[in-house]
Tab-separated table of N, CA and C and ligand atoms in Angstrom:
chain	number	residue	atom	x	y	z
A	1	MET	N	-3.128	-5.863	17.658
A	1	MET	CA	-2.700	-6.050	16.392
A	1	MET	C	-2.759	-4.850	15.586
A	2	ILE	N	-1.923	-4.170	14.790
A	2	ILE	CA	-2.214	-2.742	14.205
A	2	ILE	C	-2.510	-3.720	12.542
A	3	LYS	N	-4.114	-3.101	12.127
A	3	LYS	CA	-4.260	-3.684	10.592
A	3	LYS	C	-4.032	-2.510	9.480
A	4	VAL	N	-3.209	-2.895	8.513
A	4	VAL	CA	-2.943	-1.643	7.661
A	4	VAL	C	-3.347	-1.844	6.121
A	5	LEU	N	-4.079	-1.310	5.353
A	5	LEU	CA	-4.585	-1.729	3.996
A	5	LEU	C	-3.998	-0.758	2.759
A	6	PHE	N	-3.539	-1.203	2.264
A	6	PHE	CA	-2.569	-0.541	1.129
A	6	PHE	C	-3.528	-0.318	-0.450
A	7	ILE	N	-4.231	0.607	-0.897
A	7	ILE	CA	-4.828	0.945	-1.718
A	7	ILE	C	-4.179	1.583	-2.868
A	8	CYS	N	-4.393	0.688	-4.642
A	8	CYS	CA	-4.600	1.645	-5.144
A	8	CYS	C	-5.626	1.489	-6.650
A	9	LEU	N	-5.144	1.820	-7.498
A	9	LEU	CA	-6.589	1.864	-8.504
A	9	LEU	C	-6.891	-0.009	-9.067
A	10	GLY	N	-5.750	-0.377	-9.505
A	10	GLY	CA	-6.338	-2.155	-10.164
A	10	GLY	C	-5.754	-3.397	-9.198
A	11	ASN	N	-4.652	-2.672	-8.034
A	11	ASN	CA	-4.005	-3.559	-7.392
A	11	ASN	C	-3.250	-4.457	-7.917
A	12	ILE	N	-2.558	-4.545	-8.528
A	12	ILE	CA	-1.472	-5.198	-9.606
A	12	ILE	C	0.014	-4.779	-9.374
A	13	CYS	N	-0.144	-3.427	-9.610
A	13	CYS	CA	1.261	-2.251	-9.496
A	13	CYS	C	1.635	-1.601	-8.004
A	14	ARG	N	1.210	-1.175	-7.673
A	14	ARG	CA	1.490	-0.399	-6.632
A	14	ARG	C	1.341	-0.633	-5.210
A	15	SER	N	-0.656	-1.210	-4.838
A	15	SER	CA	-0.308	-1.780	-3.858
A	15	SER	C	-0.017	-2.990	-3.304
A	16	PRO	N	0.445	-4.011	-4.297
A	16	PRO	CA	0.970	-4.894	-4.070
A	16	PRO	C	2.170	-4.661	-3.726
A	17	MET	N	2.999	-4.015	-4.170
A	17	MET	CA	4.543	-3.730	-3.900
A	17	MET	C	4.437	-3.113	-2.816
A	18	ALA	N	3.550	-2.353	-2.354
A	18	ALA	CA	3.473	-2.146	-0.726
A	18	ALA	C	3.495	-2.740	0.343
A	19	GLU	N	2.587	-3.546	-0.253
A	19	GLU	CA	2.237	-4.789	0.671
A	19	GLU	C	3.693	-6.069	0.984
A	20	ALA	N	3.904	-6.386	-0.274
A	20	ALA	CA	5.309	-7.368	0.125
A	20	ALA	C	6.289	-5.790	0.965
A	21	TYR	N	6.718	-5.374	0.312
A	21	TYR	CA	7.502	-4.214	1.403
A	21	TYR	C	7.765	-4.028	2.560
A	22	PHE	N	5.947	-3.355	2.834
A	22	PHE	CA	6.085	-3.411	4.209
A	22	PHE	C	6.009	-5.233	5.344
A	23	LYS	N	5.764	-5.885	4.679
A	23	LYS	CA	5.536	-7.424	4.816
A	23	LYS	C	6.799	-7.428	5.296
A	24	ASP	N	7.786	-7.427	4.635
A	24	ASP	CA	9.493	-7.842	4.601
A	24	ASP	C	10.221	-6.952	5.561
A	25	LEU	N	9.693	-5.435	5.591
A	25	LEU	CA	10.250	-4.670	6.505
A	25	LEU	C	9.987	-4.835	8.186
A	26	ILE	N	8.462	-5.374	8.017
A	26	ILE	CA	8.448	-5.912	9.470
A	26	ILE	C	8.604	-6.916	9.899
A	27	ASP	N	9.030	-7.554	9.190
A	27	ASP	CA	9.589	-9.299	9.292
A	27	ASP	C	11.232	-8.869	9.604
A	28	LYS	N	11.888	-8.055	8.666
A	28	LYS	CA	13.435	-7.757	9.090
A	28	LYS	C	13.205	-6.915	10.747
A	29	LYS	N	12.531	-6.483	10.941
A	29	LYS	CA	12.533	-5.845	12.508
A	29	LYS	C	11.752	-6.428	13.750
A	30	GLY	N	11.390	-8.097	13.325
A	30	GLY	CA	10.698	-8.515	14.095
A	30	GLY	C	9.419	-8.110	14.726
A	31	LEU	N	8.899	-7.602	13.482
A	31	LEU	CA	7.374	-6.944	14.233
A	31	LEU	C	6.635	-7.933	13.353
A	32	THR	N	6.912	-8.786	13.028
A	32	THR	CA	5.365	-9.165	12.305
A	32	THR	C	4.008	-10.085	12.803
A	33	ASN	N	4.434	-10.327	14.039
A	33	ASN	CA	3.079	-10.631	15.015
A	33	ASN	C	2.288	-9.191	15.357
A	34	GLN	N	2.882	-8.146	15.261
A	34	GLN	CA	2.224	-7.192	15.551
A	34	GLN	C	1.294	-6.063	14.962
A	35	PHE	N	1.154	-6.665	13.168
A	35	PHE	CA	0.501	-6.443	12.357
A	35	PHE	C	-0.071	-7.712	11.624
A	36	PHE	N	-1.066	-6.713	10.795
A	36	PHE	CA	-1.956	-7.335	9.763
A	36	PHE	C	-2.022	-6.587	8.671
A	37	ILE	N	-1.681	-7.272	7.669
A	37	ILE	CA	-1.466	-6.483	6.268
A	37	ILE	C	-1.721	-6.834	4.974
A	38	ASP	N	-2.645	-5.980	4.551
A	38	ASP	CA	-3.213	-6.425	2.954
A	38	ASP	C	-3.219	-5.297	2.123
A	39	SER	N	-3.507	-5.834	0.815
A	39	SER	CA	-4.147	-5.136	-0.194
A	39	SER	C	-4.809	-5.132	-1.027
A	40	ALA	N	-5.261	-3.800	-1.537
A	40	ALA	CA	-6.819	-3.978	-2.262
A	40	ALA	C	-6.997	-2.635	-3.304
A	41	GLY	N	-7.554	-3.009	-4.367
A	41	GLY	CA	-7.428	-2.161	-5.334
A	41	GLY	C	-9.382	-1.150	-5.798
A	42	ILE	N	-9.221	-0.079	-6.075
A	42	ILE	CA	-10.479	0.123	-5.959
A	42	ILE	C	-11.558	-0.426	-7.230
A	43	GLY	N	-10.716	-0.469	-8.343
A	43	GLY	CA	-11.554	-1.629	-9.593
A	43	GLY	C	-11.261	-3.297	-9.134
A	44	SER	N	-12.074	-3.609	-9.813
A	44	SER	CA	-12.303	-5.418	-9.624
A	44	SER	C	-11.719	-5.763	-10.967
A	45	TRP	N	-10.770	-5.251	-11.911
A	45	TRP	CA	-10.550	-5.393	-13.349
A	45	TRP	C	-9.815	-6.869	-12.785
A	46	HIS	N	-8.874	-6.870	-11.993
A	46	HIS	CA	-7.641	-7.855	-12.030
A	46	HIS	C	-8.099	-8.572	-11.224
A	47	GLU	N	-9.143	-8.803	-10.097
A	47	GLU	CA	-8.951	-9.845	-9.744
A	47	GLU	C	-8.821	-11.064	-9.123
A	48	GLY	N	-8.194	-11.420	-8.015
A	48	GLY	CA	-7.243	-12.723	-8.365
A	48	GLY	C	-6.222	-12.857	-8.890
A	49	LYS	N	-5.743	-11.996	-9.946
A	49	LYS	CA	-4.154	-11.916	-10.544
A	49	LYS	C	-3.270	-11.860	-9.853
A	50	PRO	N	-1.664	-12.490	-9.558
A	50	PRO	CA	-0.645	-12.101	-9.144
A	50	PRO	C	-0.540	-10.974	-9.615
A	51	PRO	N	0.407	-9.937	-8.649
A	51	PRO	CA	1.328	-8.446	-9.477
A	51	PRO	C	1.674	-8.561	-10.401
A	52	HIS	N	1.788	-7.664	-11.122
A	52	HIS	CA	2.130	-7.445	-12.367
A	52	HIS	C	3.790	-7.718	-13.055
A	53	GLN	N	3.781	-8.199	-13.714
A	53	GLN	CA	5.696	-8.473	-14.030
A	53	GLN	C	6.345	-7.671	-13.776
A	54	GLY	N	6.139	-6.152	-13.919
A	54	GLY	CA	6.998	-4.846	-13.469
A	54	GLY	C	7.172	-4.907	-12.017
A	55	THR	N	6.182	-5.084	-11.213
A	55	THR	CA	6.023	-5.408	-9.596
A	55	THR	C	6.794	-6.324	-9.453
A	56	GLN	N	6.552	-7.667	-9.983
A	56	GLN	CA	7.158	-8.435	-9.604
A	56	GLN	C	8.757	-8.534	-10.123
A	57	GLU	N	9.415	-7.995	-10.640
A	57	GLU	CA	10.778	-8.036	-11.175
A	57	GLU	C	11.109	-6.965	-10.308
A	58	LYS	N	10.702	-6.024	-9.465
A	58	LYS	CA	11.729	-5.443	-8.625
A	58	LYS	C	11.756	-5.693	-7.261
A	59	LEU	N	10.276	-6.417	-6.996
A	59	LEU	CA	10.643	-7.360	-5.558
A	59	LEU	C	11.576	-8.837	-5.791
A	60	ARG	N	11.455	-9.149	-6.716
A	60	ARG	CA	12.503	-10.064	-7.139
A	60	ARG	C	14.062	-9.483	-6.870
A	61	GLU	N	14.430	-8.370	-7.950
A	61	GLU	CA	15.403	-7.638	-7.684
A	61	GLU	C	16.045	-7.590	-6.289
A	62	ASN	N	15.306	-7.080	-5.140
A	62	ASN	CA	15.477	-6.877	-4.040
A	62	ASN	C	15.058	-8.033	-3.178
A	63	ASN	N	14.873	-9.346	-3.602
A	63	ASN	CA	14.745	-10.383	-2.498
A	63	ASN	C	13.862	-10.149	-1.946
A	64	ILE	N	12.476	-9.939	-2.151
A	64	ILE	CA	11.295	-9.416	-1.498
A	64	ILE	C	10.271	-10.627	-1.671
A	65	SER	N	9.313	-11.319	-1.174
A	65	SER	CA	8.483	-12.285	-1.654
A	65	SER	C	7.090	-11.882	-1.449
A	66	PHE	N	6.367	-12.017	-2.500
A	66	PHE	CA	5.314	-11.842	-2.871
A	66	PHE	C	4.362	-12.253	-2.833
A	67	GLU	N	4.594	-14.174	-2.473
A	67	GLU	CA	3.976	-15.150	-2.329
A	67	GLU	C	2.501	-15.159	-1.689
A	68	GLY	N	1.664	-15.493	-2.781
A	68	GLY	CA	0.000	-15.682	-2.178
A	68	GLY	C	-0.186	-14.263	-2.441
A	69	ILE	N	0.291	-13.163	-2.824
A	69	ILE	CA	-0.754	-11.823	-3.117
A	69	ILE	C	-1.077	-11.995	-4.396
A	70	ARG	N	-2.713	-11.699	-4.208
A	70	ARG	CA	-3.173	-11.482	-5.586
A	70	ARG	C	-4.494	-10.440	-5.295
A	71	ALA	N	-4.564	-10.030	-6.474
A	71	ALA	CA	-5.353	-9.018	-6.507
A	71	ALA	C	-6.876	-8.902	-6.311
A	72	ARG	N	-7.581	-7.985	-5.481
A	72	ARG	CA	-9.054	-8.311	-4.660
A	72	ARG	C	-9.197	-6.690	-5.362
A	73	GLN	N	-10.470	-6.650	-4.676
A	73	GLN	CA	-11.465	-5.136	-4.742
A	73	GLN	C	-11.735	-4.608	-3.049
A	74	ILE	N	-11.461	-3.628	-3.077
A	74	ILE	CA	-12.233	-2.870	-1.876
A	74	ILE	C	-13.310	-3.222	-1.804
A	75	THR	N	-13.529	-3.888	-0.114
A	75	THR	CA	-15.114	-3.639	0.150
A	75	THR	C	-15.601	-2.863	1.368
A	76	LEU	N	-16.642	-2.661	1.513
A	76	LEU	CA	-17.123	-1.915	2.534
A	76	LEU	C	-17.026	-1.987	4.141
A	77	ASP	N	-16.735	-3.476	4.117
A	77	ASP	CA	-15.914	-3.986	5.382
A	77	ASP	C	-15.130	-3.572	5.560
A	78	ASP	N	-14.256	-3.175	4.914
A	78	ASP	CA	-12.842	-3.430	5.014
A	78	ASP	C	-12.445	-1.864	5.572
A	79	PHE	N	-13.680	-0.956	5.560
A	79	PHE	CA	-13.291	0.416	6.689
A	79	PHE	C	-13.773	0.235	7.797
A	80	ASN	N	-14.464	-0.877	7.885
A	80	ASN	CA	-14.575	-1.460	9.491
A	80	ASN	C	-13.502	-2.055	9.654
A	81	LYS	N	-12.771	-3.121	9.233
A	81	LYS	CA	-11.672	-3.886	9.499
A	81	LYS	C	-10.748	-3.342	9.874
A	82	PHE	N	-10.240	-2.419	9.404
A	82	PHE	CA	-8.860	-1.972	9.029
A	82	PHE	C	-8.431	-0.514	9.792
A	83	ASP	N	-7.185	-0.558	10.453
A	83	ASP	CA	-6.791	0.758	11.605
A	83	ASP	C	-6.387	1.622	10.198
A	84	TYR	N	-5.852	1.283	9.345
A	84	TYR	CA	-5.318	2.541	8.308
A	84	TYR	C	-5.202	2.147	7.075
A	85	ILE	N	-5.916	2.774	6.111
A	85	ILE	CA	-6.221	2.460	4.738
A	85	ILE	C	-5.138	3.455	3.977
A	86	VAL	N	-4.108	3.140	3.646
A	86	VAL	CA	-3.679	4.058	2.613
A	86	VAL	C	-2.892	4.052	1.587
A	87	ALA	N	-3.719	5.485	0.711
A	87	ALA	CA	-3.879	5.431	-0.148
A	87	ALA	C	-2.562	5.655	-1.015
A	88	MET	N	-2.201	5.697	-2.564
A	88	MET	CA	-1.177	5.979	-3.491
A	88	MET	C	-1.163	6.896	-3.953
A	89	ASP	N	-2.850	7.107	-4.124
A	89	ASP	CA	-2.287	9.019	-4.548
A	89	ASP	C	-3.759	9.637	-4.236
A	90	GLU	N	-3.680	10.778	-4.627
A	90	GLU	CA	-5.323	11.593	-4.386
A	90	GLU	C	-6.621	10.874	-5.290
A	91	GLU	N	-5.977	10.416	-6.400
A	91	GLU	CA	-6.976	10.123	-6.906
A	91	GLU	C	-7.981	9.278	-5.941
A	92	ASN	N	-7.563	8.163	-5.239
A	92	ASN	CA	-7.757	7.095	-4.463
A	92	ASN	C	-8.450	7.727	-3.501
A	93	LEU	N	-8.160	8.606	-3.107
A	93	LEU	CA	-8.113	8.928	-1.786
A	93	LEU	C	-10.121	9.601	-2.126
A	94	ILE	N	-10.184	10.453	-3.160
A	94	ILE	CA	-11.319	10.558	-3.617
A	94	ILE	C	-12.282	9.535	-3.851
A	95	ASP	N	-11.902	8.525	-4.433
A	95	ASP	CA	-12.544	7.118	-4.736
A	95	ASP	C	-12.883	6.960	-3.528
A	96	LEU	N	-12.262	6.613	-2.428
A	96	LEU	CA	-12.314	5.756	-1.437
A	96	LEU	C	-13.500	6.639	-0.107
A	97	LYS	N	-13.444	8.332	-0.554
A	97	LYS	CA	-14.252	8.828	-0.075
A	97	LYS	C	-16.203	8.567	-0.836
A	98	LYS	N	-15.856	8.630	-1.577
A	98	LYS	CA	-17.475	8.180	-2.315
A	98	LYS	C	-17.594	6.831	-2.252
A	99	LEU	N	-16.458	6.021	-2.351
A	99	LEU	CA	-17.123	4.516	-1.147
A	99	LEU	C	-17.912	4.518	-0.383
A	100	SER	N	-16.985	5.180	0.450
A	100	SER	CA	-17.818	4.799	1.887
A	100	SER	C	-18.621	5.830	2.441
A	101	ASN	N	-19.202	6.583	1.415
A	101	ASN	CA	-20.028	7.653	1.322
A	101	ASN	C	-19.629	8.810	2.445
A	102	ASN	N	-18.285	9.235	2.357
A	102	ASN	CA	-17.985	10.092	3.264
A	102	ASN	C	-17.463	9.794	4.821
A	103	LYS	N	-17.395	8.600	4.943
A	103	LYS	CA	-17.595	8.153	6.051
A	103	LYS	C	-16.201	8.342	6.401
A	104	THR	N	-15.065	7.875	5.811
A	104	THR	CA	-13.692	8.344	5.905
A	104	THR	C	-13.171	9.095	7.171
A	105	ASP	N	-12.424	8.496	7.788
A	105	ASP	CA	-12.065	9.450	9.310
A	105	ASP	C	-10.478	9.225	9.155
A	106	VAL	N	-9.622	9.493	9.780
A	106	VAL	CA	-8.075	9.936	9.694
A	106	VAL	C	-7.447	8.907	9.716
A	107	LYS	N	-8.445	7.704	9.722
A	107	LYS	CA	-7.577	6.221	9.345
A	107	LYS	C	-7.361	5.675	7.688
A	108	VAL	N	-7.558	7.007	7.004
A	108	VAL	CA	-7.938	7.066	5.371
A	108	VAL	C	-6.481	8.057	5.080
A	109	VAL	N	-5.545	7.374	5.081
A	109	VAL	CA	-3.845	8.250	4.567
A	109	VAL	C	-3.687	8.166	3.252
A	110	LYS	N	-2.201	9.289	2.927
A	110	LYS	CA	-1.743	8.979	1.983
A	110	LYS	C	-0.392	8.529	1.999
A	111	LEU	N	-0.128	7.848	1.252
A	111	LEU	CA	1.716	6.900	2.035
A	111	LEU	C	2.118	7.905	1.447
A	112	LEU	N	2.664	9.231	0.908
A	112	LEU	CA	3.971	9.647	0.910
A	112	LEU	C	3.374	11.049	1.736
A	113	ASP	N	2.857	11.310	2.374
A	113	ASP	CA	2.333	11.675	3.337
A	113	ASP	C	3.123	12.041	4.467
A	114	PHE	N	3.546	10.609	4.821
A	114	PHE	CA	4.361	10.139	6.072
A	114	PHE	C	5.701	10.781	6.096
A	115	VAL	N	6.302	10.908	4.413
A	115	VAL	CA	7.502	11.692	4.404
A	115	VAL	C	7.806	12.654	4.314
A	116	GLU	N	8.724	13.081	5.154
A	116	GLU	CA	9.104	14.511	5.346
A	116	GLU	C	9.786	15.149	3.899
A	117	ASP	N	9.683	16.110	3.816
A	117	ASP	CA	10.568	16.847	2.540
A	117	ASP	C	9.987	15.853	1.319
A	118	GLN	N	9.302	15.302	1.128
A	118	GLN	CA	8.871	14.838	0.096
A	118	GLN	C	8.055	15.878	-1.235
A	119	LEU	N	8.604	15.976	-2.242
A	119	LEU	CA	7.903	17.000	-2.743
A	119	LEU	C	7.068	16.378	-3.945
A	120	ILE	N	7.099	15.011	-4.163
A	120	ILE	CA	6.274	14.279	-4.985
A	120	ILE	C	5.031	13.556	-3.678
A	121	LYS	N	3.780	14.271	-3.914
A	121	LYS	CA	2.886	13.798	-2.520
A	121	LYS	C	2.087	12.532	-3.540
A	122	ASN	N	2.028	11.973	-4.362
A	122	ASN	CA	1.298	11.021	-4.993
A	122	ASN	C	2.433	9.643	-5.733
A	123	VAL	N	2.121	8.216	-5.114
A	123	VAL	CA	2.947	7.502	-6.046
A	123	VAL	C	3.040	7.554	-7.601
A	124	PRO	N	3.635	7.509	-8.226
A	124	PRO	CA	3.270	7.321	-9.749
A	124	PRO	C	2.471	6.025	-10.472
A	125	ASP	N	1.783	6.222	-11.176
A	125	ASP	CA	1.113	4.884	-11.530
A	125	ASP	C	2.000	4.072	-12.844
A	126	PRO	N	2.753	2.935	-12.612
A	126	PRO	CA	3.963	2.399	-13.433
A	126	PRO	C	3.207	1.900	-14.026
A	127	TYR	N	1.214	1.613	-14.298
A	127	TYR	CA	1.009	0.665	-15.202
A	127	TYR	C	0.646	2.058	-16.600
A	128	TYR	N	1.201	2.665	-16.324
A	128	TYR	CA	1.157	3.773	-17.415
A	128	TYR	C	2.280	4.735	-17.226
A	129	THR	N	3.429	4.735	-16.505
A	129	THR	CA	4.445	5.548	-16.757
A	129	THR	C	5.852	4.160	-17.346
A	130	GLY	N	4.777	3.194	-16.863
A	130	GLY	CA	6.172	2.111	-17.101
A	130	GLY	C	7.524	2.121	-16.126
A	131	ASP	N	7.458	3.314	-15.287
A	131	ASP	CA	8.468	3.281	-14.379
A	131	ASP	C	8.813	2.545	-13.361
A	132	PHE	N	8.775	1.311	-13.098
A	132	PHE	CA	8.502	0.674	-12.015
A	132	PHE	C	9.674	0.971	-10.712
A	133	ASN	N	10.724	1.497	-11.068
A	133	ASN	CA	11.830	1.817	-10.385
A	133	ASN	C	11.614	2.823	-9.493
A	134	GLN	N	11.046	3.887	-10.184
A	134	GLN	CA	10.987	5.465	-9.167
A	134	GLN	C	9.553	5.118	-8.705
A	135	THR	N	8.736	4.153	-8.829
A	135	THR	CA	7.452	3.906	-7.845
A	135	THR	C	7.978	2.837	-6.623
A	136	TYR	N	9.000	2.120	-7.076
A	136	TYR	CA	9.623	1.099	-5.547
A	136	TYR	C	10.603	2.151	-4.937
A	137	HIS	N	11.385	3.128	-5.296
A	137	HIS	CA	11.957	3.871	-4.285
A	137	HIS	C	10.924	4.661	-3.625
A	138	LEU	N	9.944	5.023	-4.307
A	138	LEU	CA	9.004	6.350	-3.322
A	138	LEU	C	8.187	4.847	-2.648
A	139	ILE	N	7.610	4.153	-2.726
A	139	ILE	CA	7.112	2.970	-2.050
A	139	ILE	C	7.936	2.434	-0.606
A	140	GLU	N	9.231	2.399	-1.132
A	140	GLU	CA	10.069	2.299	-0.266
A	140	GLU	C	10.399	3.192	0.952
A	141	SER	N	10.624	4.558	0.458
A	141	SER	CA	10.516	5.711	1.747
A	141	SER	C	8.999	6.008	2.197
A	142	GLY	N	8.007	5.367	1.771
A	142	GLY	CA	6.957	5.847	2.244
A	142	GLY	C	6.736	4.532	3.338
A	143	CYS	N	6.961	3.339	3.028
A	143	CYS	CA	6.764	2.160	3.865
A	143	CYS	C	7.373	2.651	5.000
A	144	GLN	N	8.945	2.880	4.641
A	144	GLN	CA	9.755	3.182	5.667
A	144	GLN	C	9.347	4.789	7.026
A	145	ALA	N	8.843	5.360	6.269
A	145	ALA	CA	7.894	6.569	7.031
A	145	ALA	C	7.053	6.140	7.870
A	146	LEU	N	6.266	5.209	6.955
A	146	LEU	CA	4.719	4.654	7.821
A	146	LEU	C	5.318	3.955	9.050
A	147	LEU	N	6.135	3.303	8.835
A	147	LEU	CA	6.391	2.338	9.958
A	147	LEU	C	6.866	3.175	11.509
A	148	GLU	N	7.771	4.141	11.006
A	148	GLU	CA	8.329	4.850	12.123
A	148	GLU	C	7.360	5.770	12.567
A	149	SER	N	6.466	6.223	12.053
A	149	SER	CA	5.386	6.704	12.464
A	149	SER	C	4.523	5.976	13.342
A	150	LEU	N	3.878	4.650	12.794
A	150	LEU	CA	3.245	3.646	13.532
A	150	LEU	C	3.896	3.103	15.037
A	151	ARG	N	5.398	3.035	14.518
A	151	ARG	CA	6.222	2.521	15.994
A	151	ARG	C	6.202	3.453	17.205
A	152	ILE	N	6.214	4.915	16.442
A	152	ILE	CA	6.099	5.972	17.790
A	152	ILE	C	4.716	6.264	18.590
A	153	LYS	N	3.702	6.157	17.592
A	153	LYS	CA	2.568	6.127	18.247
A	153	LYS	C	1.901	4.953	18.845
A	154	TYR	N	2.111	3.558	18.763
A	154	TYR	CA	1.794	2.527	19.319
A	154	TYR	C	3.432	2.251	20.331
A	155	HIS	N	4.174	2.807	20.336
A	155	HIS	CA	5.168	2.457	21.565
A	155	HIS	C	5.734	1.051	20.992
A	156	ILE	N	6.088	0.498	19.651
A	156	ILE	CA	6.748	-0.692	19.822
A	156	ILE	C	7.514	-0.253	18.852
B	201	4NP	P1	-2.209	0.016	-9.980
B	201	4NP	O1	-2.019	0.240	-11.611
B	201	4NP	O2	-3.417	0.778	-10.144
B	201	4NP	O3	-0.644	0.531	-9.632
B	201	4NP	O4	-2.218	-1.159	-9.871
B	201	4NP	C1	-2.995	0.297	-12.308
B	201	4NP	C2	-3.176	-1.097	-12.685
B	201	4NP	C3	-4.594	-1.345	-13.652
B	201	4NP	C4	-4.961	-0.698	-14.281
B	201	4NP	C5	-4.682	0.622	-13.633
B	201	4NP	C6	-3.959	0.936	-12.961
B	201	4NP	N1	-6.127	-0.609	-15.221
B	201	4NP	O5	-6.551	0.461	-15.687
B	201	4NP	O6	-6.424	-2.112	-15.420
């Protein structure tokens, strides 16, 4: 089983959107049993809360379930437990390195690095931009490219 953890700052806008999108994608491809998917935030401010209203709207618009998704803060144990820790932006990467005392290795990656010819390398934070549409489209292409990369690597 391939274990993937999506990370953003608050775990209410971007990473729960990526978690829900990726779960839906692997479900459509019949790959659900091959994965364990979760998301978490760098901060704990929204612990226990469902995704932001804007994230919920985009997911509903696209018929993607976010049932059971609640915000939580990343723990040190997550660094051992997951095969891939997928950050939304460079700031998340810096925070992840600090949190793990620089013990992050190849498993800590950035979502949009998987997308070829993508000039935007960080998923903008709609908590500040208000643009959930732009964020959704970037997460969509990032998750599709991430899955393709994992399918090649793990021959699934
Ligand atoms: P996210 O957005 O990292 O995409 O979930 C944020 C949500 C909340 C806050 C920051 C970013 N906050 O400071 O409360």
